[in-house]
Amino acid sequence: MSADCVLAADVAGPALTLARFAPDPTGLRLEAARTLVIDQPAALAAAAGAGLRALAGGRPILGLGLSANGAMDPAGRRMVAGPPNLAPLKDAAFPAQLAAELGGPVRLVNRAQAALIGAAVRGQVSGSGTLGLLIIDFECGVAIWKNGRLWQPNRRPPALGELQTPAGAYDQLLNIAGLTGADQPPPARRAEDVPARRETYLAHLAQCVANLARLYFIDTVLIAGRLVAAAAAAGVD
């Protein structure tokens, strides 16, 4: 078996998840993964470079795919729109620097679209109709499957997280910290507030799903991301 490897990185809020895959006859096989916490956006480049080199362990790197919640240029070389914590990705020097360090090509991709493409490759998404894959963790994003292919309204991923409502933008309203209470310091967390906070969060989520379906005429909305585990931990079915 070849010693070559393929690397992947995913940025979601403060979480930087790194993974190493080995080519195999059926595609790629996951070998190792780890998650780092990045407190400052400026530290993203150094942390990604060091973490990916360590994960590769000296093996030749065929390439790196980096996913994040934003719109990328068609060549996948920089982010053209996205949340403030991803500002380093808007500099074309960032992927170029990573490519030089790793010795392989680097491409940026919208994280919801990456998940949807992966699901399609594995045969989990197919057929006609319109499906929306809603990824929710520290931000939220969506990718749309329409009539057998990835669809980009206006040739870019919908900027769902930036959509403003009277209560705020969905990136803030659907941050999973709002469901778990992690957005409040311990002295401000009260057990008696949990049911009300949960109901408020779920109301925002329901509104988001309804708006998404109306805006893009979506037949089915699937929800994924860290929200799934956070909801289970919070006792939400």
mmCIF file of C-alpha atoms in Angstrom:
data_model
loop_
_atom_site.group_PDB
_atom_site.id
_atom_site.type_symbol
_atom_site.label_atom_id
_atom_site.label_comp_id
_atom_site.label_asym_id
_atom_site.label_seq_id
_atom_site.Cartn_x
_atom_site.Cartn_y
_atom_site.Cartn_z
ATOM 1 C CA MET A 1 0.000 0.000 0.000
ATOM 2 C CA SER A 2 1.268 3.472 -0.841
ATOM 3 C CA ALA A 3 2.595 5.564 2.022
ATOM 4 C CA ASP A 4 1.005 8.655 0.483
ATOM 5 C CA CYS A 5 -1.736 10.372 2.451
ATOM 6 C CA VAL A 6 -4.480 12.927 1.968
ATOM 7 C CA LEU A 7 -5.159 15.501 4.673
ATOM 8 C CA ALA A 8 -8.358 17.301 5.599
ATOM 9 C CA ALA A 9 -9.020 20.226 7.916
ATOM 10 C CA ASP A 10 -12.324 21.672 9.071
ATOM 11 C CA VAL A 11 -12.751 25.005 10.861
ATOM 12 C CA ALA A 12 -15.904 25.510 12.947
ATOM 13 C CA GLY A 13 -15.844 28.356 15.457
ATOM 14 C CA PRO A 14 -12.823 27.762 17.724
ATOM 15 C CA ALA A 15 -12.572 24.084 16.713
ATOM 16 C CA LEU A 16 -9.985 23.010 14.127
ATOM 17 C CA THR A 17 -10.437 19.346 13.214
ATOM 18 C CA LEU A 18 -7.617 17.626 11.325
ATOM 19 C CA ALA A 19 -7.734 14.227 9.655
ATOM 20 C CA ARG A 20 -5.416 11.927 7.699
ATOM 21 C CA PHE A 21 -6.679 9.540 5.021
ATOM 22 C CA ALA A 22 -4.957 6.789 3.064
ATOM 23 C CA PRO A 23 -5.894 6.132 -0.577
ATOM 24 C CA ASP A 24 -7.540 2.762 -1.019
ATOM 25 C CA PRO A 25 -9.335 0.965 -3.873
ATOM 26 C CA THR A 26 -12.724 2.264 -2.740
ATOM 27 C CA GLY A 27 -11.625 5.878 -2.239
ATOM 28 C CA LEU A 28 -10.112 7.153 1.008
ATOM 29 C CA ARG A 29 -9.802 5.427 4.372
ATOM 30 C CA LEU A 30 -9.675 7.465 7.589
ATOM 31 C CA GLU A 31 -6.515 6.718 9.571
ATOM 32 C CA ALA A 32 -6.305 9.386 12.255
ATOM 33 C CA ALA A 33 -8.018 12.574 13.426
ATOM 34 C CA ARG A 34 -7.678 15.175 16.138
ATOM 35 C CA THR A 35 -9.372 18.427 17.155
ATOM 36 C CA LEU A 36 -7.588 21.561 18.348
ATOM 37 C CA VAL A 37 -9.065 24.661 19.973
ATOM 38 C CA ILE A 38 -7.972 27.932 18.372
ATOM 39 C CA ASP A 39 -8.645 30.887 20.659
ATOM 40 C CA GLN A 40 -7.406 33.609 18.281
ATOM 41 C CA PRO A 41 -8.031 33.761 14.511
ATOM 42 C CA ALA A 42 -4.446 34.940 13.984
ATOM 43 C CA ALA A 43 -3.195 31.607 15.370
ATOM 44 C CA LEU A 44 -5.100 29.563 12.772
ATOM 45 C CA ALA A 45 -2.344 29.372 10.141
ATOM 46 C CA ALA A 46 0.408 28.304 12.544
ATOM 47 C CA ALA A 47 -1.823 25.786 14.336
ATOM 48 C CA ALA A 48 -3.058 24.267 11.070
ATOM 49 C CA GLY A 49 0.443 23.959 9.632
ATOM 50 C CA ALA A 50 1.975 22.410 12.732
ATOM 51 C CA GLY A 51 -0.960 20.088 13.365
ATOM 52 C CA LEU A 52 -1.125 18.831 9.794
ATOM 53 C CA ARG A 53 2.635 18.197 9.581
ATOM 54 C CA ALA A 54 2.478 16.208 12.812
ATOM 55 C CA LEU A 55 -0.512 14.241 11.559
ATOM 56 C CA ALA A 56 1.215 13.394 8.271
ATOM 57 C CA GLY A 57 4.212 12.065 10.198
ATOM 58 C CA GLY A 58 6.630 12.643 7.342
ATOM 59 C CA ARG A 59 4.545 10.788 4.738
ATOM 60 C CA PRO A 60 4.156 12.300 1.251
ATOM 61 C CA ILE A 61 1.005 14.457 1.082
ATOM 62 C CA LEU A 62 -1.137 14.198 -2.036
ATOM 63 C CA GLY A 63 -3.210 17.210 -1.058
ATOM 64 C CA LEU A 64 -5.206 19.031 1.612
ATOM 65 C CA GLY A 65 -8.879 19.929 1.550
ATOM 66 C CA LEU A 66 -9.816 22.663 4.035
ATOM 67 C CA SER A 67 -13.504 23.246 4.747
ATOM 68 C CA ALA A 68 -15.018 26.249 6.489
ATOM 69 C CA ASN A 69 -18.341 28.032 6.734
ATOM 70 C CA GLY A 70 -18.007 30.624 3.995
ATOM 71 C CA ALA A 71 -17.991 31.234 0.247
ATOM 72 C CA MET A 72 -14.770 30.334 -1.591
ATOM 73 C CA ASP A 73 -13.494 31.565 -4.941
ATOM 74 C CA PRO A 74 -14.040 29.118 -7.841
ATOM 75 C CA ALA A 75 -10.431 27.933 -7.686
ATOM 76 C CA GLY A 76 -10.650 27.160 -3.954
ATOM 77 C CA ARG A 77 -7.672 29.386 -3.167
ATOM 78 C CA ARG A 78 -9.265 31.843 -0.752
ATOM 79 C CA MET A 79 -12.473 32.711 1.061
ATOM 80 C CA VAL A 80 -14.397 35.589 -0.471
ATOM 81 C CA ALA A 81 -17.051 35.905 2.263
ATOM 82 C CA GLY A 82 -17.362 34.437 5.733
ATOM 83 C CA PRO A 83 -17.517 35.093 9.492
ATOM 84 C CA PRO A 84 -14.896 37.293 11.206
ATOM 85 C CA ASN A 85 -13.103 34.392 12.921
ATOM 86 C CA LEU A 86 -12.145 33.056 9.469
ATOM 87 C CA ALA A 87 -10.464 36.269 8.312
ATOM 88 C CA PRO A 88 -7.090 34.495 7.696
ATOM 89 C CA LEU A 89 -8.749 32.392 4.981
ATOM 90 C CA LYS A 90 -9.546 35.534 2.982
ATOM 91 C CA ASP A 91 -5.827 36.041 2.366
ATOM 92 C CA ALA A 92 -4.649 34.058 -0.682
ATOM 93 C CA ALA A 93 -1.254 33.741 1.039
ATOM 94 C CA PHE A 94 -2.776 31.385 3.647
ATOM 95 C CA PRO A 95 -3.384 28.325 1.420
ATOM 96 C CA ALA A 96 -0.243 29.119 -0.564
ATOM 97 C CA GLN A 97 1.799 29.056 2.649
ATOM 98 C CA LEU A 98 0.203 25.774 3.727
ATOM 99 C CA ALA A 99 0.870 24.233 0.307
ATOM 100 C CA ALA A 100 4.532 25.217 0.521
ATOM 101 C CA GLU A 101 4.842 23.793 4.036
ATOM 102 C CA LEU A 102 3.057 20.533 3.261
ATOM 103 C CA GLY A 103 4.433 19.942 -0.217
ATOM 104 C CA GLY A 104 0.997 19.323 -1.763
ATOM 105 C CA PRO A 105 -1.907 21.306 -3.227
ATOM 106 C CA VAL A 106 -4.379 23.006 -0.878
ATOM 107 C CA ARG A 107 -7.998 23.725 -1.783
ATOM 108 C CA LEU A 108 -10.670 25.507 0.245
ATOM 109 C CA VAL A 109 -14.295 24.383 0.140
ATOM 110 C CA ASN A 110 -17.503 25.409 1.865
ATOM 111 C CA ARG A 111 -18.009 22.950 4.745
ATOM 112 C CA ALA A 112 -21.704 22.246 4.129
ATOM 113 C CA GLN A 113 -20.964 21.603 0.462
ATOM 114 C CA ALA A 114 -18.062 19.321 1.407
ATOM 115 C CA ALA A 115 -20.412 17.289 3.611
ATOM 116 C CA LEU A 116 -23.062 17.103 0.887
ATOM 117 C CA ILE A 117 -20.542 16.044 -1.779
ATOM 118 C CA GLY A 118 -19.228 13.363 0.589
ATOM 119 C CA ALA A 119 -22.749 12.073 1.198
ATOM 120 C CA ALA A 120 -23.394 11.949 -2.555
ATOM 121 C CA VAL A 121 -20.148 10.053 -3.219
ATOM 122 C CA ARG A 122 -21.175 7.485 -0.590
ATOM 123 C CA GLY A 123 -24.587 7.090 -2.204
ATOM 124 C CA GLN A 124 -26.437 8.683 0.722
ATOM 125 C CA VAL A 125 -27.903 11.457 -1.439
ATOM 126 C CA SER A 126 -29.304 10.827 -4.887
ATOM 127 C CA GLY A 127 -32.250 11.339 -7.175
ATOM 128 C CA SER A 128 -34.385 14.324 -8.115
ATOM 129 C CA GLY A 129 -36.083 16.824 -5.853
ATOM 130 C CA THR A 130 -34.461 19.473 -3.682
ATOM 131 C CA LEU A 131 -32.707 18.689 -0.405
ATOM 132 C CA GLY A 132 -30.976 21.056 2.001
ATOM 133 C CA LEU A 133 -28.180 19.900 4.315
ATOM 134 C CA LEU A 134 -28.077 22.254 7.309
ATOM 135 C CA ILE A 135 -24.816 22.110 9.284
ATOM 136 C CA ILE A 136 -25.043 23.661 12.753
ATOM 137 C CA ASP A 137 -22.372 24.009 15.412
ATOM 138 C CA PHE A 138 -20.656 27.304 16.274
ATOM 139 C CA GLU A 139 -22.017 28.798 13.048
ATOM 140 C CA CYS A 140 -24.549 27.472 10.584
ATOM 141 C CA GLY A 141 -24.360 26.801 6.866
ATOM 142 C CA VAL A 142 -26.354 25.023 4.216
ATOM 143 C CA ALA A 143 -25.726 23.172 0.959
ATOM 144 C CA ILE A 144 -28.459 22.342 -1.533
ATOM 145 C CA TRP A 145 -28.904 19.246 -3.705
ATOM 146 C CA LYS A 146 -31.256 19.891 -6.622
ATOM 147 C CA ASN A 147 -32.247 17.445 -9.343
ATOM 148 C CA GLY A 148 -29.231 15.200 -8.909
ATOM 149 C CA ARG A 149 -26.486 17.771 -8.422
ATOM 150 C CA LEU A 150 -25.053 20.359 -6.038
ATOM 151 C CA TRP A 151 -26.873 23.648 -6.593
ATOM 152 C CA GLN A 152 -25.524 27.104 -5.771
ATOM 153 C CA PRO A 153 -28.047 29.950 -5.942
ATOM 154 C CA ASN A 154 -26.272 32.955 -7.484
ATOM 155 C CA ARG A 155 -23.213 30.695 -7.962
ATOM 156 C CA ARG A 156 -22.253 30.649 -4.290
ATOM 157 C CA PRO A 157 -23.405 28.849 -1.118
ATOM 158 C CA PRO A 158 -26.374 30.535 0.594
ATOM 159 C CA ALA A 159 -25.096 32.820 3.367
ATOM 160 C CA LEU A 160 -27.639 31.432 5.816
ATOM 161 C CA GLY A 161 -25.703 32.292 8.966
ATOM 162 C CA GLU A 162 -25.578 35.965 8.016
ATOM 163 C CA LEU A 163 -29.335 36.179 7.449
ATOM 164 C CA GLN A 164 -30.735 38.732 9.891
ATOM 165 C CA THR A 165 -33.961 38.245 11.831
ATOM 166 C CA PRO A 166 -35.538 40.586 14.420
ATOM 167 C CA ALA A 167 -33.763 38.495 17.090
ATOM 168 C CA GLY A 168 -30.349 38.520 15.383
ATOM 169 C CA ALA A 169 -28.377 36.592 12.771
ATOM 170 C CA TYR A 170 -28.721 32.812 12.563
ATOM 171 C CA ASP A 171 -25.003 32.324 13.232
ATOM 172 C CA GLN A 172 -25.628 33.712 16.727
ATOM 173 C CA LEU A 173 -29.146 32.343 17.281
ATOM 174 C CA LEU A 174 -28.222 28.760 16.350
ATOM 175 C CA ASN A 175 -24.768 28.566 17.932
ATOM 176 C CA ILE A 176 -24.934 25.316 19.939
ATOM 177 C CA ALA A 177 -23.664 27.175 22.995
ATOM 178 C CA GLY A 178 -27.138 28.692 23.198
ATOM 179 C CA LEU A 179 -28.638 25.219 23.593
ATOM 180 C CA THR A 180 -26.111 23.961 26.113
ATOM 181 C CA GLY A 181 -25.770 27.182 28.127
ATOM 182 C CA ALA A 182 -22.046 27.379 27.381
ATOM 183 C CA ASP A 183 -22.528 30.946 26.143
ATOM 184 C CA GLN A 184 -23.053 32.066 29.747
ATOM 185 C CA PRO A 185 -20.437 32.101 32.530
ATOM 186 C CA PRO A 186 -21.118 29.562 35.347
ATOM 187 C CA PRO A 187 -22.521 32.126 37.841
ATOM 188 C CA ALA A 188 -25.187 33.130 35.299
ATOM 189 C CA ARG A 189 -26.295 29.574 34.495
ATOM 190 C CA ARG A 190 -29.401 28.488 36.381
ATOM 191 C CA ALA A 191 -31.020 25.076 36.044
ATOM 192 C CA GLU A 192 -34.488 26.629 36.095
ATOM 193 C CA ASP A 193 -33.632 28.654 32.952
ATOM 194 C CA VAL A 194 -32.763 25.585 30.868
ATOM 195 C CA PRO A 195 -36.288 24.702 29.618
ATOM 196 C CA ALA A 196 -36.977 28.282 28.490
ATOM 197 C CA ARG A 197 -33.590 28.584 26.762
ATOM 198 C CA ARG A 198 -34.187 25.257 25.038
ATOM 199 C CA GLU A 199 -37.623 26.305 23.796
ATOM 200 C CA THR A 200 -36.228 29.601 22.486
ATOM 201 C CA TYR A 201 -33.410 27.811 20.679
ATOM 202 C CA LEU A 202 -35.765 25.271 19.104
ATOM 203 C CA ALA A 203 -38.126 28.045 17.992
ATOM 204 C CA HIS A 204 -35.241 29.788 16.199
ATOM 205 C CA LEU A 205 -34.225 26.470 14.622
ATOM 206 C CA ALA A 206 -37.766 25.781 13.402
ATOM 207 C CA GLN A 207 -37.980 29.287 11.946
ATOM 208 C CA CYS A 208 -34.628 28.810 10.194
ATOM 209 C CA VAL A 209 -35.710 25.510 8.625
ATOM 210 C CA ALA A 210 -39.029 27.009 7.500
ATOM 211 C CA ASN A 211 -37.330 30.058 5.966
ATOM 212 C CA LEU A 212 -34.774 27.865 4.219
ATOM 213 C CA ALA A 213 -37.516 25.707 2.708
ATOM 214 C CA ARG A 214 -39.470 28.760 1.539
ATOM 215 C CA LEU A 215 -36.503 30.649 0.089
ATOM 216 C CA TYR A 216 -35.141 27.778 -1.999
ATOM 217 C CA PHE A 217 -38.245 25.580 -2.457
ATOM 218 C CA ILE A 218 -36.605 22.736 -0.537
ATOM 219 C CA ASP A 219 -38.525 19.487 -0.124
ATOM 220 C CA THR A 220 -36.418 18.001 2.696
ATOM 221 C CA VAL A 221 -34.014 19.577 5.208
ATOM 222 C CA LEU A 222 -31.448 17.379 6.954
ATOM 223 C CA ILE A 223 -29.662 18.656 10.066
ATOM 224 C CA ALA A 224 -26.073 17.673 10.861
ATOM 225 C CA GLY A 225 -23.035 19.022 12.704
ATOM 226 C CA ARG A 226 -22.237 19.252 16.395
ATOM 227 C CA LEU A 227 -25.849 20.187 17.113
ATOM 228 C CA VAL A 228 -26.828 16.524 16.772
ATOM 229 C CA ALA A 229 -24.632 15.421 19.694
ATOM 230 C CA ALA A 230 -25.391 18.574 21.706
ATOM 231 C CA ALA A 231 -29.144 18.006 21.329
ATOM 232 C CA ALA A 232 -28.809 14.383 22.445
ATOM 233 C CA ALA A 233 -26.760 15.461 25.490
ATOM 234 C CA ALA A 234 -29.404 18.078 26.329
ATOM 235 C CA GLY A 235 -32.176 15.494 26.105
ATOM 236 C CA VAL A 236 -33.728 16.937 22.961
ATOM 237 C CA ASP A 237 -35.146 14.337 20.584
#
